[in-house]
Each structure stands twice: as C-alpha cells, then as structure tokens.
Short mmCIF file of C-alpha atoms in Angstrom, two decimals:
data_model
loop_
_atom_site.label_atom_id
_atom_site.label_comp_id
_atom_site.label_asym_id
_atom_site.label_seq_id
_atom_site.Cartn_x
_atom_site.Cartn_y
_atom_site.Cartn_z
CA MET V 1 3.98 -8.63 -11.55
CA LEU V 2 3.94 -5.37 -9.34
CA VAL V 3 1.67 -5.36 -6.29
CA LEU V 4 0.54 -2.28 -5.00
CA LEU V 5 -0.04 -2.16 -1.31
CA PRO V 6 -1.39 0.57 1.11
CA PRO V 7 0.63 1.60 4.09
CA SER V 8 -0.53 0.84 7.56
CA GLU V 9 -1.28 3.30 10.51
CA GLY V 10 0.21 0.75 12.62
CA LYS V 11 3.90 0.96 12.57
CA ALA V 12 7.17 -0.24 14.58
CA ALA V 13 7.72 2.33 17.46
CA SER V 14 11.43 3.42 16.22
CA GLY V 15 13.90 2.77 13.58
CA ARG V 16 16.97 1.01 14.34
CA GLY V 17 19.40 1.70 11.81
CA ALA V 18 21.35 4.99 10.25
CA PRO V 19 19.45 7.96 9.35
CA LEU V 20 17.27 8.34 6.15
CA LYS V 21 19.36 8.71 2.90
CA PRO V 22 16.62 9.85 0.38
CA GLU V 23 18.82 9.19 -2.53
CA SER V 24 18.52 5.12 -1.45
CA LEU V 25 15.12 4.84 -2.08
CA SER V 26 13.42 3.12 -5.02
CA LEU V 27 11.72 5.15 -7.79
CA PRO V 28 14.24 8.02 -7.65
CA GLY V 29 11.87 9.80 -10.25
CA LEU V 30 10.17 10.69 -6.87
CA ALA V 31 12.81 12.37 -5.13
CA GLY V 32 11.82 15.90 -5.82
CA ALA V 33 8.23 15.40 -4.71
CA ARG V 34 9.41 13.35 -1.49
CA GLY V 35 11.68 16.19 -0.66
CA GLU V 36 8.91 18.71 -0.85
CA VAL V 37 6.52 16.60 1.21
CA LEU V 38 9.43 15.90 3.76
CA ASP V 39 10.36 19.46 4.01
CA ALA V 40 6.45 20.70 4.45
CA LEU V 41 5.69 17.92 7.06
CA VAL V 42 8.96 18.62 9.22
CA GLU V 43 8.46 22.15 9.17
CA LEU V 44 4.86 21.97 10.20
CA CYS V 45 5.70 19.84 13.25
CA VAL V 46 8.50 21.54 14.29
CA ALA V 47 6.74 25.09 14.19
CA ASP V 48 3.17 24.45 16.04
CA GLU V 49 2.40 21.24 17.78
CA GLU V 50 -1.32 21.89 17.98
CA LYS V 51 -1.74 23.04 14.23
CA ALA V 52 0.33 19.61 13.34
CA ARG V 53 -1.94 17.60 15.44
CA GLU V 54 -5.08 19.34 13.56
CA VAL V 55 -3.68 18.68 10.13
CA LEU V 56 -2.62 15.30 10.57
CA GLY V 57 -5.93 14.37 12.24
CA LEU V 58 -4.31 12.87 15.32
CA SER V 59 -6.11 12.39 18.75
CA GLU V 60 -4.46 13.65 21.83
CA GLY V 61 -3.22 10.28 22.69
CA LEU V 62 -1.16 10.59 19.48
CA ARG V 63 0.42 13.68 20.16
CA GLY V 64 3.92 12.17 20.25
CA GLU V 65 3.72 11.40 16.60
CA VAL V 66 4.28 14.94 15.91
CA ALA V 67 7.64 14.81 17.75
CA LYS V 68 8.64 11.80 15.69
CA ASN V 69 7.73 13.80 12.19
CA ALA V 70 9.95 16.77 13.34
CA GLU V 71 12.82 14.27 13.91
CA LEU V 72 12.30 12.41 10.38
CA ARG V 73 15.60 13.53 8.98
CA THR V 74 17.61 12.15 11.99
CA ALA V 75 15.56 9.28 13.23
CA GLY V 76 16.60 5.65 12.54
CA THR V 77 15.23 3.65 9.88
CA ARG V 78 13.86 0.36 9.12
CA PRO V 79 13.06 -1.53 6.00
CA ALA V 80 9.49 -0.62 4.93
CA GLY V 81 8.56 -4.15 4.99
CA GLU V 82 9.30 -4.41 8.97
CA LEU V 83 8.04 -0.72 9.71
CA TYR V 84 4.47 -1.64 8.71
CA THR V 85 2.65 -3.61 11.28
CA GLY V 86 -1.11 -3.39 10.36
CA VAL V 87 -3.55 -6.25 9.75
CA LEU V 88 -2.46 -6.78 6.08
CA TYR V 89 1.20 -6.94 7.00
CA ASP V 90 0.73 -9.19 9.92
CA ALA V 91 -1.29 -11.64 7.51
CA LEU V 92 1.42 -11.15 4.88
CA GLY V 93 4.44 -11.90 7.14
CA LEU V 94 7.28 -10.79 5.46
CA GLY V 95 9.73 -11.79 7.80
CA SER V 96 8.83 -15.50 7.82
CA LEU V 97 8.91 -15.92 4.04
CA ASP V 98 11.45 -18.25 2.76
CA ALA V 99 14.62 -16.83 0.85
CA SER V 100 13.09 -17.15 -2.71
CA ALA V 101 9.86 -15.60 -1.78
CA ARG V 102 11.57 -12.84 0.00
CA ARG V 103 13.65 -11.99 -3.24
CA LEU V 104 10.15 -11.76 -5.33
CA ALA V 105 8.68 -9.49 -2.43
CA GLY V 106 11.59 -7.37 -2.75
CA LYS V 107 11.00 -6.97 -6.80
CA SER V 108 7.18 -6.99 -6.65
CA LEU V 109 5.82 -5.25 -3.79
CA LEU V 110 5.28 -1.21 -3.76
CA VAL V 111 3.75 0.38 -0.92
CA PHE V 112 2.11 3.89 -1.49
CA SER V 113 2.53 6.52 1.29
CA GLY V 114 1.50 10.16 1.87
CA LEU V 115 4.96 10.90 2.70
CA TRP V 116 7.05 8.90 0.45
CA GLY V 117 4.53 8.58 -2.79
CA ALA V 118 5.56 4.84 -2.92
CA VAL V 119 8.53 2.48 -1.72
CA ARG V 120 9.71 -0.77 -2.06
CA VAL V 121 9.73 -3.26 1.15
CA GLY V 122 13.35 -3.02 1.38
CA ASP V 123 13.76 0.81 1.40
CA ARG V 124 14.88 1.89 4.53
CA ILE V 125 12.50 4.67 6.07
CA PRO V 126 11.88 6.30 9.54
CA PRO V 127 8.49 5.88 11.48
CA TYR V 128 6.23 8.59 10.51
CA ARG V 129 2.50 9.88 10.42
CA CYS V 130 0.95 11.17 7.19
CA SER V 131 -1.64 9.50 5.69
CA MET V 132 -2.63 10.08 1.54
CA GLY V 133 -5.71 12.17 2.84
CA VAL V 134 -3.64 14.73 4.75
CA LYS V 135 -3.53 18.66 3.51
CA LEU V 136 -0.28 19.99 4.18
CA PRO V 137 0.22 23.77 4.13
CA GLY V 138 1.79 24.67 0.86
CA LEU V 139 1.26 21.43 -1.00
CA GLY V 140 -2.68 21.02 -0.47
CA ALA V 141 -4.28 17.30 -0.47
CA LEU V 142 -1.51 14.79 -0.81
CA GLY V 143 -3.50 12.40 -3.22
CA ALA V 144 -3.81 15.40 -5.55
CA PHE V 145 -0.27 16.37 -5.13
CA TRP V 146 1.25 12.88 -5.98
CA ARG V 147 -0.69 12.46 -9.21
CA THR V 148 1.75 14.33 -11.44
CA PRO V 149 4.89 12.77 -10.15
CA MET V 150 3.34 9.23 -9.84
CA ALA V 151 2.31 9.68 -13.52
CA GLU V 152 5.59 9.85 -14.76
CA VAL V 153 7.43 7.15 -12.84
CA MET V 154 4.70 4.33 -12.52
CA PRO V 155 4.24 3.51 -16.00
CA GLU V 156 8.09 2.20 -15.96
CA ALA V 157 7.56 0.79 -12.65
CA ALA V 158 4.93 -1.37 -13.70
CA GLY V 159 6.48 -2.48 -16.96
CA ASP V 160 4.81 -4.73 -19.37
CA GLY V 161 3.38 -7.16 -16.72
CA LEU V 162 0.37 -7.48 -14.46
CA VAL V 163 -0.32 -4.92 -11.67
CA LEU V 164 -2.30 -6.39 -8.88
CA ASP V 165 -3.85 -3.29 -7.33
CA LEU V 166 -4.43 -3.98 -3.51
CA ARG V 167 -4.55 -0.24 -2.17
CA SER V 168 -7.40 1.44 -0.33
CA SER V 169 -9.31 4.18 -2.03
CA ALA V 170 -7.21 7.13 -0.33
CA TYR V 171 -4.12 5.74 -1.98
CA THR V 172 -5.62 5.07 -5.32
CA ALA V 173 -6.27 8.78 -5.90
CA ALA V 174 -2.50 9.11 -6.23
CA TRP V 175 -2.12 7.08 -9.15
CA LYS V 176 -4.75 5.51 -11.37
CA PRO V 177 -3.39 3.07 -14.35
CA GLN V 178 -4.33 4.47 -17.67
CA GLY V 179 -4.25 2.77 -21.22
CA ALA V 180 -2.31 -0.38 -21.84
CA VAL V 181 -1.31 -0.39 -18.12
CA ALA V 182 -4.87 -0.44 -16.85
CA GLU V 183 -5.53 -3.36 -19.21
CA ARG V 184 -3.08 -5.40 -17.28
CA THR V 185 -4.29 -4.12 -13.67
CA ALA V 186 -6.47 -6.42 -11.50
CA SER V 187 -8.16 -4.46 -8.61
CA VAL V 188 -9.17 -6.78 -5.75
CA ARG V 189 -12.31 -6.30 -3.58
CA VAL V 190 -12.76 -8.84 -0.62
CA LEU V 191 -16.35 -9.85 0.01
CA GLN V 192 -17.35 -11.53 3.26
CA SER V 193 -20.21 -14.20 2.74
CA GLN V 194 -22.68 -14.86 5.30
CA ILE V 195 -26.21 -16.99 5.40
CA VAL V 196 -28.84 -15.30 6.99
CA ASP V 197 -32.12 -16.84 7.26
CA GLY V 198 -31.14 -18.91 4.52
CA VAL V 199 -30.15 -16.10 2.05
CA GLU V 200 -26.55 -15.44 1.50
CA LYS V 201 -25.24 -11.73 2.15
CA ARG V 202 -22.15 -10.05 1.22
CA SER V 203 -20.48 -7.46 2.63
CA VAL V 204 -17.23 -5.41 2.74
CA VAL V 205 -15.52 -6.16 6.31
CA SER V 206 -12.31 -4.30 6.94
CA HIS V 207 -10.52 -7.04 8.89
CA PHE V 208 -11.36 -9.86 6.29
CA ASN V 209 -10.37 -7.20 3.51
CA LYS V 210 -6.93 -6.60 4.90
CA ALA V 211 -5.98 -9.70 6.39
CA THR V 212 -7.28 -11.91 3.00
CA LYS V 213 -5.32 -9.40 0.96
CA GLY V 214 -2.02 -9.80 3.02
CA ARG V 215 -2.62 -13.74 3.11
CA MET V 216 -3.23 -13.65 -0.57
CA VAL V 217 -0.16 -12.06 -1.42
CA ARG V 218 1.91 -14.41 1.08
CA ASP V 219 0.67 -17.36 -0.78
CA LEU V 220 1.43 -15.95 -4.20
CA LEU V 221 4.72 -15.08 -3.19
CA LEU V 222 5.19 -18.42 -1.67
CA ALA V 223 4.30 -20.18 -4.80
CA GLY V 224 6.68 -18.13 -7.12
CA ALA V 225 3.84 -17.09 -8.87
CA ARG V 226 4.07 -14.71 -11.74
CA PRO V 227 0.95 -14.43 -13.54
CA ALA V 228 1.36 -12.45 -16.97
CA GLY V 229 -2.04 -10.53 -16.76
CA PRO V 230 -5.47 -10.42 -14.79
CA ALA V 231 -7.01 -13.91 -16.37
CA GLU V 232 -3.91 -15.82 -15.55
CA LEU V 233 -4.02 -14.20 -12.08
CA VAL V 234 -7.76 -15.83 -11.62
CA THR V 235 -6.40 -18.94 -12.61
CA VAL V 236 -3.64 -18.79 -10.07
CA LEU V 237 -5.59 -17.69 -7.32
CA ARG V 238 -8.40 -20.43 -7.70
CA ASP V 239 -5.67 -22.97 -7.78
CA LEU V 240 -4.47 -21.49 -4.51
CA GLY V 241 -7.98 -22.13 -3.01
CA TYR V 242 -9.41 -18.89 -3.42
CA VAL V 243 -12.81 -18.15 -4.54
CA VAL V 244 -12.69 -15.53 -7.16
CA GLU V 245 -15.22 -13.99 -9.42
CA ALA V 246 -14.23 -11.86 -12.41
CA GLY V 247 -14.80 -10.70 -15.85
CA ALA V 248 -13.04 -8.91 -18.50
CA PRO V 249 -13.79 -5.12 -18.34
CA ALA V 250 -16.48 -4.22 -20.84
CA ARG V 251 -14.47 -1.64 -22.47
CA ALA V 252 -10.89 -1.30 -23.46
CA GLY V 253 -8.33 0.69 -21.11
CA ARG V 254 -10.24 -0.41 -18.12
CA PRO V 255 -8.81 -2.36 -15.19
CA TRP V 256 -10.19 -5.85 -14.19
CA GLN V 257 -12.32 -6.07 -10.94
CA LEU V 258 -11.99 -9.24 -9.02
CA ASP V 259 -13.97 -10.14 -6.15
CA VAL V 260 -12.37 -12.48 -3.74
CA VAL V 261 -15.42 -14.16 -1.59
CA VAL V 262 -14.50 -15.43 2.04
CA THR V 263 -16.52 -16.69 4.79
CA GLU V 264 -13.57 -16.92 7.46
CA ILE V 265 -9.86 -16.12 7.88
CA HIS V 266 -7.96 -19.02 8.31
#
C-alpha cells in the first residue's frame, strides 16, 4: 500500500539536525528536478525579498519565511513526518504510533511537495515555504513542472499494490495515476453529513476532511492493514468503523472514488 499525502502549510519552526543531504532523500530519480527547484527558490529569496514574498503568496506577517528559504542549503533538518504539523498530521500522530505502525508508515507514506516533489516521512528536510501552486521564475507553475519527473518515478514507487490518494487538488496536478496503476488507486473524499430541517445535507468541510484523513491513515497503520486493492480497502475501512460509499469505476483505467461520510470528529 502506498499512501499519497499533501504537505501542510504548518511546519515546525526550525530543524534540529544536520543540513540537507539531497542524495539521502527517497525517490532518487527526482534528484535533478529537486535541484532545479531548490536553486530557483533560493536564488529568488536571496535576490529580492519583496518579489519572493509576492511569488510565494506570503502575507506581511510571513515575511520571515523568505529568509528561511534563502538558507535552505544550510538550515537544520527534521524527518518530514515531524516537520509537517497541520490538521492532518496532528490527527495522524506519527510520533505516538507503536513501533510496528511506525515501520509501516515509513514504507507506505509519501508526502507530495512543491519543493521536493515527494518525500517519505523519514526523509530529513529543512522547514520551507513553497506550495505546488507557486510559479517560480524560470520554471513556471510547479504542478506542471513536476509532471514529467513524477511520471518517470511514481509507477515504480507505486509497485503492484493499492495506491490510496489523499492529496488535495493542487498536488494531484503533479501526478495522476494512469492505466493499471489508476485501477489500483482509491481517491478519498470526506463528506460531513448534517440533518437540516429533517433532510440530510452533505458538504466538504476542510477541517473534517483533513482530520478524518489523518485519523483514517492512523487507524490503517495501527491495524497493520495492507489491502491489496480498492475493494479490499473499502472492506477494511468499514471494519474499522468508517461509513464508506464506493463503487468500481465505469471504465477501465480509472481510479476508484471513495466517499467517507462523517458526522463528527472523534
């Protein structure tokens, strides 16, 4: 099972280990593209703080993120699983998993990133600010930039097992499963169910979406689940207490769409 996660805007304030060693990152086939993005981002942030803030979409209060980006090559690092601190990662709670679940997380979780392309949760990276929606000078929109290198490395990373895609739309732009890989892919949408005037209404709510996805991954890891494909995943999630609505795609070469319906976060 390969689980595709988005990063989070929330990150640990600083690294605490040795500086970045690009050659140590997973998916070495992305090394060249990572170097191009890193060079472009650092050059932008060193040369012109105001332009960098505009390109990165940073408010005045986040001006300090430009300086962090300028020092990416020498800044301290943390495992990616510790670096990201948003709602999904809080619910996932990697640090409180038992040893078996942590090992499974290290093998199964892949975090997409505008800067790194994709990293595993054990890869050591410095705090940074660069979303997939950014258009870097000389490279253009990062979602489009990453498509070619991702297309080369992701089929091998996916292997012949289930791909559980929990990414947000900005990050799906960098890689979309094709062919046989797509048929083994399950994309999840979280819907909040509410009864209004006696009628059920469903909606996508950001907090419910992120928190539920984090909790769902945690439950799968703690259960040691290794579903072979989307249909088996549906069974496993239902056994874990989730309300899941799903059906096989109408056409071959398409991913499954799973709706997880929640009324509250627990």
